[in-house]
Amino acid sequence: MSEPKAPTPAPGDTYKGWLFKWTNYIKGYQRRWFVLSNGLLSYYRTQAEMGHTCRGTINLATANIAVEDSCNFVISNGGTQTYHLKASSEVERQRWITALELAKAKAFRMQAESDDSGDESTPPAAGQGGGARNSEVQSTLRTLGSKVEDLSTCNDLIAKHGSALQRSLSELEGVRLGGETSEKIRQVTERATLFRITSNAMINACRDFLALAQAHSKRWQKALQAEREQRVRLEETLEQLAKQHNHLERAFRGATVLPPSQSNPAIDSKGSVPGKGDASDEDEENEFFDACEDVQEFITVPADPKYHRSGSNVSGISSEMGMDDGTTSLDEQSMASNPESPQSQEVVPVRKRRTRIPDKPNYSLNLWSIMKNCIGKELSKIPMPVNFNEPLSMLQRLSEDLEYYELLDRGAKCQSSLEQMCYVAAFTVSSYSTTVHRTGKPFNPLLGETFELDRLQESGYRSLCEQVSHHPPAAAHHAISERGWTLRQEIALASKFRGKYLSIMPLGSIHCIFEKSNNHYTWKKVTTTVHNIIVGKLWIDQSGEIDIVNHRTGDRCHLKFAPYSYFSRDVARKVTGVVTDKDGKAHYVLSGTWDEKMECSRVMQSSRGGENGADGRQKTVYQTLKAKELWRKTPLPEGAENMYYFSTLALTLNEPEEGVAPTDSRKRPDQRLMEQGRWEEANAEKQRLEEKQRTARREREREANRSANPEEGKEPADGAEEVEIATEPSETTDKSGHQDSYKAMWFDRCVDPMTGEPTHIYRGGYWETKEQGNWDSCPDIF
């Protein structure tokens, strides 16, 4: 850099300079002006911005500073802020590390002193034991403080004498041999002796400090643990008191609330809807929870007993309840309204499906050796070995959305569109239940690859998936059931790799149409995040919001997938939602988790703003009937941990089947070899298939160019093909990124009449072709 090197600062001094900060995969590292002052590290685009625009600040008191290599280092405060920085040289990086560590120590010390000063006003523990312990701690702190001052003094002396020694050595280099040589050498010797004496004093002070710290560390740890346990007990006690106070306050205001022992399970259970909506959460003392945690937009309370005694007071819903006590589940209502219940038409499977696959081999692989070369690249274009995969393709994973198809069967029998919306919402959530332990990456389908799932005789439905685009990867899916529903979707994946985690954002809409009522529902998927990509155990989280819309009636369901937080008291993987009509009136409240179950509570009455705390936020309070279970996850088969955590349906997806198309995922050789445990052969076969796909892609591009420019369709000169192979030019794409040079076999590209988005819709003909056994038109992709 052209800027002069700043000297290593003393503790507490301001330190400024240029560093390179990682921004994103497109721009990479960008030069930024960093300022370290008062324990805060801030950065600006230029020095001129210091007076008006700060681009970001991180508090070093709680930050972790890690060195990656000779010039790179990382500063993180636990997840919300992480700076990947690079210095111009190793010396410059070391200067910054020294300055940051000194500033961090000082900031931490100041924070501790602030906490101690706040604790001084706290009454001491009862008895003389508490006073003696406090006196001992204060004495120890004073001793440690004096040692720290000794260390600081020695540090200043070392810096002073070291600088003098360096100047003497520089002068010695420029001295010619002669009479003054001996004098200069004598000066250097004296300064070196002073430096050695000071260094020895520094070392002795450090040794004393370390011995003292080790002697007291165990005692401090025990005291800290006792304080933490006491704090947890106090928090639990305060929470219970706040809840009791909340119930008493509502009773005083005249609200109809049941006693806590009889309260709605939707409030008291782990998977409750209110969660952080209780009065205890309105206390200002709860600021120690994760700052990123969202506050619930509504809370629920048990409904007035009059609604249980009679449904006549609720306009428009009395005929739907059917029972005096309001305990009839939605499932029972649906069966009562439609005599064709699942029990009366239970179909015995005509084929016994497999229940096991070969156990997963224990192959070790250094993930970082592969992922470090992926920084800055588009993740969908990086060839990955099968060691990170599971023996299923993305098309088969997409078909797993039908794991709990019974929810749509029940929804098809509902007389009320609002009830039907509840089942559609539960089906939406259930599609994520298979992902909780599935950290393996599915195979990227080849362009033109298909997968059929024919469960017509066993379950009354069948579906077809086809990979309709390769860059960006996109798959079209069409499922139809004899029970009166159709499901179709086109999902394209966008991903962000941030080193520690990988975010996968599905793009595209999902459609569900019911024949009897002609209700047409649409929604989109939430973001999937894979954590601990580099270090630690992989785990998956789903987060975001889903709006399910009934385009015929205007009904809506807003689902919220809460991101996992270490500091949250709520149950992990929580999902909440509200079903409203076209006028915005709430009829059902949904609650549960995306990996276990979903419940539904009928809304009897709602009010705004009556149960606010000091924060001033208005929340909707719903009085609801007893919650009814809509969906519960089926337990995994025995030994699932050795079979990639596959569900019962997933174990059957790659089972060989006669009569399927030659492009079906079951016939993919690398996937089959991996399932059999022959991973080395699978890797070789995977590379062969990918190269074959690249060759076919280049051939399509040449054919498209010849058709567009007949006069330019000559063979390339020597070496031209090699250049094309190396650069791999992208295919002609439209605004949505889909390929123009490839036409899907079973799906037509069009504009969705409901959403206005470009999509692929099943054109028909696949199942007829299967009956005829005529697959001559299918491409050779394997």
Coordinates of N, CA and C in Angstrom, one line a residue, residues 348-549:
V348 N -55.3 -52.2 0.1 CA -54.2 -53.1 0.5 C -53.1 -52.9 -0.6
P349 N -51.8 -52.6 -0.2 CA -50.8 -52.5 -1.2 C -50.6 -53.8 -2.0
V350 N -50.5 -53.6 -3.3 CA -50.4 -54.8 -4.2 C -48.9 -55.2 -4.4
R351 N -48.0 -54.3 -3.9 CA -46.6 -54.7 -4.0 C -45.9 -54.4 -2.7
K352 N -45.1 -55.3 -2.3 CA -44.3 -55.2 -1.1 C -43.0 -54.4 -1.4
R353 N -42.9 -53.2 -0.8 CA -41.8 -52.3 -1.1 C -40.6 -52.7 -0.1
R354 N -39.4 -52.3 -0.5 CA -38.3 -52.6 0.3 C -38.2 -51.7 1.5
T355 N -37.7 -52.2 2.6 CA -37.6 -51.5 3.8 C -36.2 -51.3 4.3
R356 N -35.2 -51.7 3.5 CA -33.8 -51.4 3.8 C -33.0 -51.2 2.5
I357 N -31.9 -50.5 2.7 CA -30.9 -50.3 1.7 C -29.5 -50.6 2.3
P358 N -28.5 -50.9 1.6 CA -27.2 -51.1 2.2 C -26.7 -50.0 3.1
D359 N -26.1 -50.3 4.2 CA -25.7 -49.3 5.2 C -24.6 -48.4 4.5
K360 N -24.6 -47.2 5.0 CA -23.7 -46.2 4.5 C -22.3 -46.5 4.9
P361 N -21.3 -46.6 3.9 CA -19.9 -46.9 4.3 C -19.3 -45.7 5.1
N362 N -18.3 -46.0 5.8 CA -17.6 -45.0 6.6 C -16.4 -44.5 5.9
Y363 N -16.6 -43.6 5.0 CA -15.5 -43.0 4.2 C -15.1 -41.6 4.8
S364 N -13.9 -41.4 5.1 CA -13.4 -40.1 5.6 C -13.0 -39.2 4.4
L365 N -13.3 -37.9 4.6 CA -12.9 -37.0 3.5 C -12.7 -35.6 4.1
N366 N -11.7 -34.9 3.7 CA -11.4 -33.6 4.2 C -12.3 -32.6 3.4
L367 N -13.3 -32.1 4.1 CA -14.2 -31.2 3.4 C -13.6 -29.9 3.0
W368 N -12.7 -29.4 3.9 CA -12.1 -28.1 3.6 C -11.2 -28.1 2.4
S369 N -10.6 -29.3 2.1 CA -9.7 -29.4 1.0 C -10.5 -29.2 -0.3
I370 N -11.8 -29.4 -0.3 CA -12.6 -29.2 -1.5 C -13.3 -27.8 -1.4
M371 N -13.8 -27.5 -0.3 CA -14.6 -26.3 -0.2 C -13.8 -25.0 -0.3
K372 N -12.5 -25.1 0.1 CA -11.7 -23.9 0.0 C -11.5 -23.4 -1.5
N373 N -11.6 -24.3 -2.4 CA -11.5 -23.9 -3.8 C -12.9 -23.5 -4.4
C374 N -13.9 -23.5 -3.5 CA -15.2 -23.1 -4.0 C -15.5 -21.6 -3.8
I375 N -14.7 -21.0 -3.0 CA -15.0 -19.6 -2.7 C -15.0 -18.7 -3.9
G376 N -16.1 -18.0 -4.1 CA -16.2 -17.1 -5.3 C -16.8 -17.8 -6.5
K377 N -17.1 -19.1 -6.4 CA -17.7 -19.8 -7.5 C -19.2 -20.0 -7.3
E378 N -19.9 -20.2 -8.4 CA -21.3 -20.6 -8.3 C -21.4 -22.0 -7.8
L379 N -22.1 -22.3 -6.7 CA -22.1 -23.6 -6.1 C -22.7 -24.7 -7.0
S380 N -23.7 -24.3 -7.8 CA -24.3 -25.3 -8.7 C -23.4 -25.8 -9.8
K381 N -22.2 -25.1 -10.0 CA -21.3 -25.5 -11.1 C -20.1 -26.2 -10.6
I382 N -20.0 -26.5 -9.3 CA -18.8 -27.1 -8.7 C -19.0 -28.6 -8.6
P383 N -18.2 -29.4 -9.3 CA -18.3 -30.8 -9.2 C -17.9 -31.3 -7.8
M384 N -18.8 -32.0 -7.2 CA -18.6 -32.5 -5.8 C -18.6 -34.0 -5.8
P385 N -17.7 -34.7 -5.1 CA -17.7 -36.1 -5.0 C -18.9 -36.7 -4.3
V386 N -19.2 -38.0 -4.5 CA -20.4 -38.6 -4.0 C -20.3 -38.7 -2.5
N387 N -19.1 -38.5 -1.9 CA -19.0 -38.6 -0.5 C -19.9 -37.6 0.3
F388 N -20.3 -36.5 -0.4 CA -21.2 -35.6 0.3 C -22.7 -35.8 -0.1
N389 N -22.9 -36.8 -0.9 CA -24.3 -37.1 -1.4 C -25.0 -38.1 -0.6
E390 N -26.3 -38.2 -0.9 CA -27.1 -39.4 -0.5 C -27.6 -40.0 -1.8
P391 N -27.8 -41.3 -1.8 CA -28.1 -42.0 -3.1 C -29.6 -41.8 -3.5
L392 N -29.9 -40.5 -3.7 CA -31.2 -40.1 -4.3 C -30.9 -38.8 -5.1
S393 N -31.7 -38.6 -6.1 CA -31.5 -37.4 -6.9 C -32.4 -36.3 -6.4
M394 N -32.2 -35.1 -6.8 CA -33.1 -34.0 -6.4 C -34.5 -34.2 -6.9
L395 N -34.7 -34.9 -8.0 CA -36.1 -35.2 -8.4 C -36.8 -36.1 -7.4
Q396 N -36.0 -37.1 -6.9 CA -36.6 -37.9 -5.9 C -36.9 -37.2 -4.6
R397 N -36.0 -36.3 -4.2 CA -36.2 -35.5 -3.0 C -37.5 -34.6 -3.2
L398 N -37.7 -34.1 -4.4 CA -38.9 -33.3 -4.7 C -40.1 -34.1 -4.6
S399 N -40.0 -35.4 -5.0 CA -41.2 -36.3 -4.9 C -41.5 -36.6 -3.4
E400 N -40.5 -36.5 -2.5 CA -40.8 -36.7 -1.1 C -41.7 -35.7 -0.5
D401 N -42.0 -34.6 -1.2 CA -43.1 -33.7 -0.7 C -44.4 -34.4 -0.5
L402 N -44.6 -35.5 -1.2 CA -45.8 -36.3 -1.1 C -45.8 -37.3 0.0
E403 N -44.9 -37.2 0.9 CA -44.8 -38.2 2.0 C -46.1 -38.3 2.8
Y404 N -46.7 -37.1 3.0 CA -48.0 -37.0 3.8 C -49.1 -36.6 2.9
Y405 N -49.3 -37.3 1.8 CA -50.3 -37.0 0.8 C -51.7 -37.1 1.5
E406 N -51.8 -37.9 2.6 CA -53.2 -38.0 3.2 C -53.8 -36.7 3.6
L407 N -52.9 -35.7 3.9 CA -53.4 -34.4 4.3 C -54.2 -33.7 3.2
L408 N -53.7 -33.9 1.9 CA -54.5 -33.4 0.8 C -55.7 -34.2 0.5
D409 N -55.7 -35.6 0.8 CA -56.9 -36.4 0.7 C -58.0 -35.9 1.6
R410 N -57.6 -35.6 2.9 CA -58.5 -35.0 3.8 C -59.0 -33.7 3.4
G411 N -58.1 -32.8 2.9 CA -58.5 -31.5 2.5 C -59.5 -31.6 1.3
A412 N -59.4 -32.6 0.5 CA -60.3 -32.7 -0.7 C -61.8 -33.0 -0.2
K413 N -61.9 -33.5 1.0 CA -63.2 -33.9 1.5 C -63.9 -32.7 2.4
C414 N -63.1 -31.7 2.6 CA -63.7 -30.6 3.4 C -64.7 -29.8 2.7
Q415 N -65.8 -29.5 3.4 CA -66.8 -28.6 2.9 C -66.4 -27.1 3.0
S416 N -65.7 -26.8 4.0 CA -65.3 -25.4 4.2 C -63.9 -25.1 3.6
S417 N -63.7 -24.1 2.9 CA -62.5 -23.7 2.3 C -61.4 -23.3 3.4
L418 N -61.9 -22.8 4.5 CA -61.0 -22.5 5.6 C -60.4 -23.7 6.2
E419 N -61.3 -24.7 6.4 CA -60.8 -26.0 6.9 C -59.7 -26.6 6.0
Q420 N -60.1 -26.5 4.7 CA -59.2 -27.0 3.7 C -57.9 -26.3 3.7
M421 N -57.9 -25.0 3.9 CA -56.6 -24.3 4.0 C -55.8 -24.8 5.2
C422 N -56.3 -25.2 6.3 CA -55.6 -25.8 7.4 C -54.8 -27.0 7.0
Y423 N -55.5 -27.9 6.2 CA -54.8 -29.1 5.8 C -53.7 -28.8 4.7
V424 N -54.0 -27.8 3.8 CA -52.9 -27.4 2.9 C -51.7 -26.9 3.6
A425 N -52.0 -26.1 4.7 CA -50.9 -25.5 5.4 C -50.1 -26.6 6.1
A426 N -50.8 -27.6 6.7 CA -50.1 -28.7 7.4 C -49.3 -29.5 6.4
F427 N -49.8 -29.7 5.2 CA -49.1 -30.4 4.1 C -47.8 -29.6 3.7
T428 N -47.9 -28.3 3.7 CA -46.8 -27.5 3.3 C -45.7 -27.7 4.4
V429 N -46.0 -27.7 5.6 CA -45.0 -27.8 6.7 C -44.5 -29.2 6.7
S430 N -45.3 -30.2 6.4 CA -44.9 -31.6 6.5 C -43.8 -31.9 5.5
S431 N -43.7 -31.2 4.4 CA -42.7 -31.5 3.4 C -41.3 -31.2 3.9
Y432 N -41.1 -30.5 5.0 CA -39.8 -30.2 5.6 C -39.4 -31.2 6.6
S433 N -40.3 -32.1 7.0 CA -40.0 -33.0 8.2 C -38.9 -34.0 7.8
T434 N -38.8 -34.3 6.5 CA -37.8 -35.3 6.1 C -36.4 -34.8 6.1
T435 N -36.2 -33.4 6.2 CA -34.9 -32.8 6.1 C -34.1 -32.6 7.4
V436 N -34.7 -32.9 8.5 CA -34.1 -32.5 9.8 C -32.8 -33.2 10.0
H437 N -32.6 -34.5 9.6 CA -31.4 -35.2 9.7 C -30.7 -35.4 8.4
R438 N -31.3 -35.0 7.3 CA -30.7 -35.3 6.0 C -29.7 -34.3 5.6
T439 N -28.5 -34.5 6.1 CA -27.4 -33.5 5.7 C -26.7 -33.9 4.4
G440 N -27.0 -35.1 3.9 CA -26.4 -35.4 2.6 C -27.0 -34.6 1.4
K441 N -26.2 -34.3 0.5 CA -26.6 -33.6 -0.7 C -27.2 -34.5 -1.8
P442 N -28.4 -34.3 -2.3 CA -28.9 -35.1 -3.4 C -28.1 -34.9 -4.6
F443 N -28.1 -35.9 -5.5 CA -27.5 -35.8 -6.8 C -28.1 -34.7 -7.7
N444 N -27.3 -33.9 -8.3 CA -27.9 -32.9 -9.2 C -28.4 -33.7 -10.5
P445 N -29.7 -33.6 -10.8 CA -30.2 -34.3 -12.0 C -29.5 -33.8 -13.3
L446 N -29.3 -34.8 -14.2 CA -28.9 -34.4 -15.5 C -30.0 -33.8 -16.3
L447 N -29.7 -33.0 -17.3 CA -30.8 -32.3 -18.1 C -31.5 -33.4 -18.8
G448 N -32.9 -33.4 -18.7 CA -33.7 -34.4 -19.3 C -34.0 -35.6 -18.4
E449 N -33.3 -35.7 -17.2 CA -33.6 -36.8 -16.3 C -35.0 -36.7 -15.8
T450 N -35.6 -37.8 -15.5 CA -37.0 -37.9 -15.0 C -37.1 -38.8 -13.8
F451 N -38.2 -38.7 -13.1 CA -38.5 -39.7 -12.0 C -40.0 -39.8 -11.9
E452 N -40.5 -41.0 -12.0 CA -41.9 -41.2 -11.8 C -42.1 -41.9 -10.4
L453 N -43.2 -41.5 -9.8 CA -43.6 -42.1 -8.5 C -45.0 -42.6 -8.7
D454 N -45.2 -43.9 -9.0 CA -46.5 -44.4 -9.3 C -47.0 -45.1 -8.1
R455 N -47.9 -44.5 -7.3 CA -48.6 -45.1 -6.2 C -50.1 -45.1 -6.3
L456 N -50.5 -45.3 -7.6 CA -51.9 -45.2 -7.9 C -52.7 -46.3 -7.2
Q457 N -52.2 -47.5 -7.2 CA -53.0 -48.6 -6.5 C -52.8 -48.6 -5.0
E458 N -51.7 -48.2 -4.5 CA -51.5 -48.2 -3.0 C -52.1 -46.9 -2.4
S459 N -51.9 -45.8 -3.0 CA -52.3 -44.5 -2.3 C -53.2 -43.6 -3.2
G460 N -53.4 -44.0 -4.4 CA -54.3 -43.2 -5.2 C -53.7 -42.1 -6.0
Y461 N -52.4 -41.9 -6.0 CA -51.8 -40.8 -6.7 C -50.6 -41.3 -7.5
R462 N -50.1 -40.5 -8.4 CA -48.8 -40.7 -9.1 C -48.3 -39.4 -9.6
S463 N -47.0 -39.3 -9.6 CA -46.3 -38.0 -10.0 C -45.2 -38.3 -10.9
L464 N -44.8 -37.2 -11.6 CA -43.7 -37.2 -12.6 C -42.9 -35.9 -12.3
C465 N -41.5 -36.1 -12.3 CA -40.6 -35.0 -12.2 C -39.7 -35.0 -13.4
E466 N -39.3 -33.9 -13.9 CA -38.3 -33.8 -15.0 C -37.4 -32.6 -14.8
Q467 N -36.1 -32.8 -15.0 CA -35.1 -31.7 -15.0 C -35.2 -30.9 -16.3
V468 N -35.8 -29.7 -16.2 CA -36.0 -28.9 -17.4 C -35.0 -27.9 -17.6
S469 N -34.1 -27.7 -16.7 CA -33.0 -26.7 -16.9 C -31.8 -27.1 -16.1
H470 N -30.6 -26.8 -16.6 CA -29.4 -27.3 -15.9 C -28.7 -26.1 -15.2
H471 N -28.6 -24.9 -15.9 CA -28.0 -23.7 -15.3 C -29.0 -22.5 -15.6
P472 N -29.8 -22.1 -14.6 CA -29.8 -22.6 -13.3 C -30.6 -23.9 -13.2
P473 N -30.3 -24.7 -12.2 CA -31.0 -26.0 -12.1 C -32.4 -25.8 -11.7
A474 N -33.3 -26.4 -12.5 CA -34.8 -26.3 -12.2 C -35.4 -27.6 -12.6
A475 N -36.4 -28.0 -11.8 CA -37.1 -29.2 -12.0 C -38.6 -29.0 -12.0
A476 N -39.4 -29.6 -12.9 CA -40.8 -29.5 -12.9 C -41.4 -30.7 -12.4
H477 N -42.5 -30.6 -11.6 CA -43.2 -31.7 -10.9 C -44.7 -31.6 -11.1
H478 N -45.3 -32.8 -11.4 CA -46.7 -32.8 -11.6 C -47.2 -34.1 -10.9
A479 N -48.2 -33.9 -10.0 CA -48.8 -35.1 -9.3 C -50.3 -34.9 -9.4
I480 N -51.0 -36.1 -9.6 CA -52.4 -36.1 -9.6 C -52.9 -37.3 -8.8
S481 N -54.1 -37.1 -8.1 CA -54.6 -38.1 -7.3 C -56.1 -38.4 -7.7
E482 N -56.4 -39.7 -7.5 CA -57.8 -40.1 -7.7 C -58.8 -39.5 -6.6
R483 N -58.2 -39.0 -5.5 CA -59.0 -38.5 -4.4 C -59.4 -37.0 -4.7
G484 N -59.1 -36.5 -5.8 CA -59.6 -35.2 -6.2 C -58.7 -34.0 -6.0
W485 N -57.4 -34.2 -6.1 CA -56.4 -33.0 -6.0 C -55.3 -33.2 -7.0
T486 N -54.7 -32.1 -7.4 CA -53.6 -32.0 -8.3 C -52.5 -31.1 -7.7
L487 N -51.3 -31.5 -7.8 CA -50.2 -30.7 -7.2 C -49.2 -30.5 -8.4
R488 N -48.7 -29.3 -8.6 CA -47.7 -29.0 -9.6 C -46.8 -27.9 -9.1
Q489 N -45.5 -28.0 -9.5 CA -44.6 -27.0 -9.1 C -43.4 -27.0 -10.0
E490 N -42.7 -25.9 -10.1 CA -41.4 -25.8 -10.7 C -40.4 -25.2 -9.7
I491 N -39.4 -25.9 -9.3 CA -38.5 -25.4 -8.3 C -37.1 -25.2 -8.9
A492 N -36.6 -24.0 -8.8 CA -35.2 -23.7 -9.2 C -34.5 -23.3 -7.9
L493 N -33.2 -23.7 -7.8 CA -32.5 -23.5 -6.5 C -31.4 -22.4 -6.7
A494 N -31.4 -21.4 -5.8 CA -30.3 -20.4 -5.7 C -29.6 -20.7 -4.4
S495 N -28.3 -20.5 -4.3 CA -27.6 -20.9 -3.1 C -26.5 -19.8 -2.8
K496 N -26.2 -19.7 -1.5 CA -25.2 -18.8 -1.1 C -24.3 -19.5 -0.1
F497 N -23.0 -19.6 -0.4 CA -22.0 -20.3 0.4 C -21.2 -19.2 1.1
R498 N -21.3 -19.2 2.5 CA -20.6 -18.2 3.3 C -19.5 -18.8 4.1
G499 N -19.0 -20.0 3.8 CA -17.9 -20.6 4.5 C -18.5 -21.4 5.7
K500 N -19.1 -20.8 6.6 CA -19.6 -21.5 7.8 C -21.0 -22.2 7.5
Y501 N -21.8 -21.6 6.6 CA -23.1 -22.1 6.3 C -23.4 -22.0 4.9
L502 N -24.4 -22.8 4.4 CA -24.9 -22.7 3.1 C -26.4 -22.5 3.1
S503 N -26.8 -21.4 2.4 CA -28.2 -21.1 2.3 C -28.8 -21.5 1.0
I504 N -29.9 -22.2 1.0 CA -30.5 -22.7 -0.3 C -31.9 -22.0 -0.4
M505 N -32.1 -21.2 -1.4 CA -33.4 -20.5 -1.6 C -34.1 -21.1 -2.8
P506 N -35.2 -21.9 -2.5 CA -36.0 -22.4 -3.6 C -36.8 -21.3 -4.3
L507 N -36.8 -21.2 -5.6 CA -37.5 -20.2 -6.4 C -38.6 -20.9 -7.2
G508 N -39.7 -20.3 -7.3 CA -40.8 -20.9 -8.0 C -42.0 -21.1 -7.1
S509 N -43.2 -21.3 -7.7 CA -44.5 -21.4 -7.0 C -44.9 -22.8 -7.0
I510 N -45.7 -23.2 -5.9 CA -46.3 -24.5 -5.8 C -47.8 -24.3 -5.9
H511 N -48.5 -25.1 -6.7 CA -49.9 -25.0 -7.0 C -50.6 -26.3 -6.5
C512 N -51.7 -26.1 -5.8 CA -52.5 -27.3 -5.4 C -54.0 -26.9 -5.8
I513 N -54.6 -27.8 -6.6 CA -55.9 -27.6 -7.1 C -56.8 -28.7 -6.7
F514 N -58.0 -28.4 -6.1 CA -59.0 -29.4 -5.7 C -60.1 -29.4 -6.7
E515 N -60.4 -30.6 -7.2 CA -61.4 -30.7 -8.3 C -62.8 -30.3 -7.8
K516 N -63.3 -30.8 -6.7 CA -64.6 -30.7 -6.3 C -65.0 -29.2 -6.0
S517 N -64.1 -28.5 -5.3 CA -64.4 -27.1 -5.0 C -63.8 -26.1 -6.0
N518 N -62.9 -26.6 -6.8 CA -62.1 -25.7 -7.7 C -61.3 -24.7 -7.0
N519 N -61.0 -25.0 -5.7 CA -60.1 -24.1 -5.0 C -58.6 -24.3 -5.5
H520 N -58.0 -23.1 -5.7 CA -56.6 -23.2 -6.3 C -55.7 -22.4 -5.3
Y521 N -54.8 -23.2 -4.7 CA -53.8 -22.6 -3.7 C -52.4 -22.5 -4.3
T522 N -51.7 -21.4 -3.9 CA -50.3 -21.3 -4.3 C -49.5 -20.8 -3.1
W523 N -48.3 -21.2 -3.1 CA -47.3 -20.8 -2.1 C -45.9 -21.0 -2.6
K524 N -44.9 -20.5 -1.8 CA -43.5 -20.7 -2.1 C -42.8 -21.3 -0.9
K525 N -41.7 -21.9 -1.2 CA -40.9 -22.6 -0.1 C -40.0 -21.6 0.6
V526 N -39.6 -21.9 1.9 CA -38.8 -21.1 2.7 C -37.3 -21.5 2.5
T527 N -36.4 -20.7 3.1 CA -35.0 -20.9 2.9 C -34.5 -22.0 3.8
T528 N -33.7 -22.9 3.2 CA -33.0 -24.0 4.0 C -31.5 -23.6 4.2
T529 N -31.1 -23.7 5.5 CA -29.7 -23.3 5.8 C -29.0 -24.5 6.4
V530 N -27.8 -24.9 5.8 CA -27.0 -26.0 6.4 C -25.8 -25.3 7.1
H531 N -25.8 -25.6 8.4 CA -24.8 -24.9 9.3 C -23.6 -25.9 9.5
N532 N -22.5 -25.2 10.0 CA -21.2 -26.0 10.3 C -20.7 -26.7 9.1
I533 N -20.6 -26.0 7.9 CA -20.1 -26.6 6.7 C -18.7 -27.0 6.9
I534 N -17.8 -26.2 7.5 CA -16.4 -26.5 7.6 C -16.1 -27.3 8.9
V535 N -16.5 -26.8 10.0 CA -16.1 -27.4 11.3 C -17.4 -27.6 12.1
G536 N -17.4 -28.8 12.8 CA -18.5 -29.1 13.6 C -19.5 -30.1 13.0
K537 N -20.6 -30.4 13.7 CA -21.6 -31.3 13.2 C -22.6 -30.6 12.3
L538 N -22.8 -31.1 11.1 CA -23.8 -30.4 10.2 C -25.2 -30.5 10.9
W539 N -25.9 -29.4 10.7 CA -27.3 -29.4 11.1 C -28.1 -28.4 10.2
I540 N -29.4 -28.7 10.0 CA -30.2 -28.0 9.0 C -31.3 -27.2 9.8
D541 N -31.6 -26.0 9.2 CA -32.7 -25.2 9.8 C -33.5 -24.6 8.6
Q542 N -34.8 -24.5 8.9 CA -35.7 -23.8 7.9 C -36.2 -22.5 8.5
S543 N -36.1 -21.5 7.7 CA -36.6 -20.2 8.3 C -37.2 -19.3 7.1
G544 N -38.1 -18.5 7.5 CA -38.8 -17.6 6.6 C -40.3 -17.6 6.8
E545 N -41.0 -17.1 5.8 CA -42.4 -16.9 5.9 C -43.1 -17.5 4.6
I546 N -44.2 -18.0 4.7 CA -45.0 -18.6 3.6 C -46.4 -18.0 3.6
D547 N -46.8 -17.5 2.5 CA -48.2 -17.0 2.3 C -48.9 -18.0 1.4
I548 N -49.9 -18.7 1.9 CA -50.7 -19.6 1.1 C -52.0 -18.8 0.7
V549 N -52.3 -18.8 -0.6 CA -53.4 -18.0 -1.1 C -54.4 -18.9 -1.8

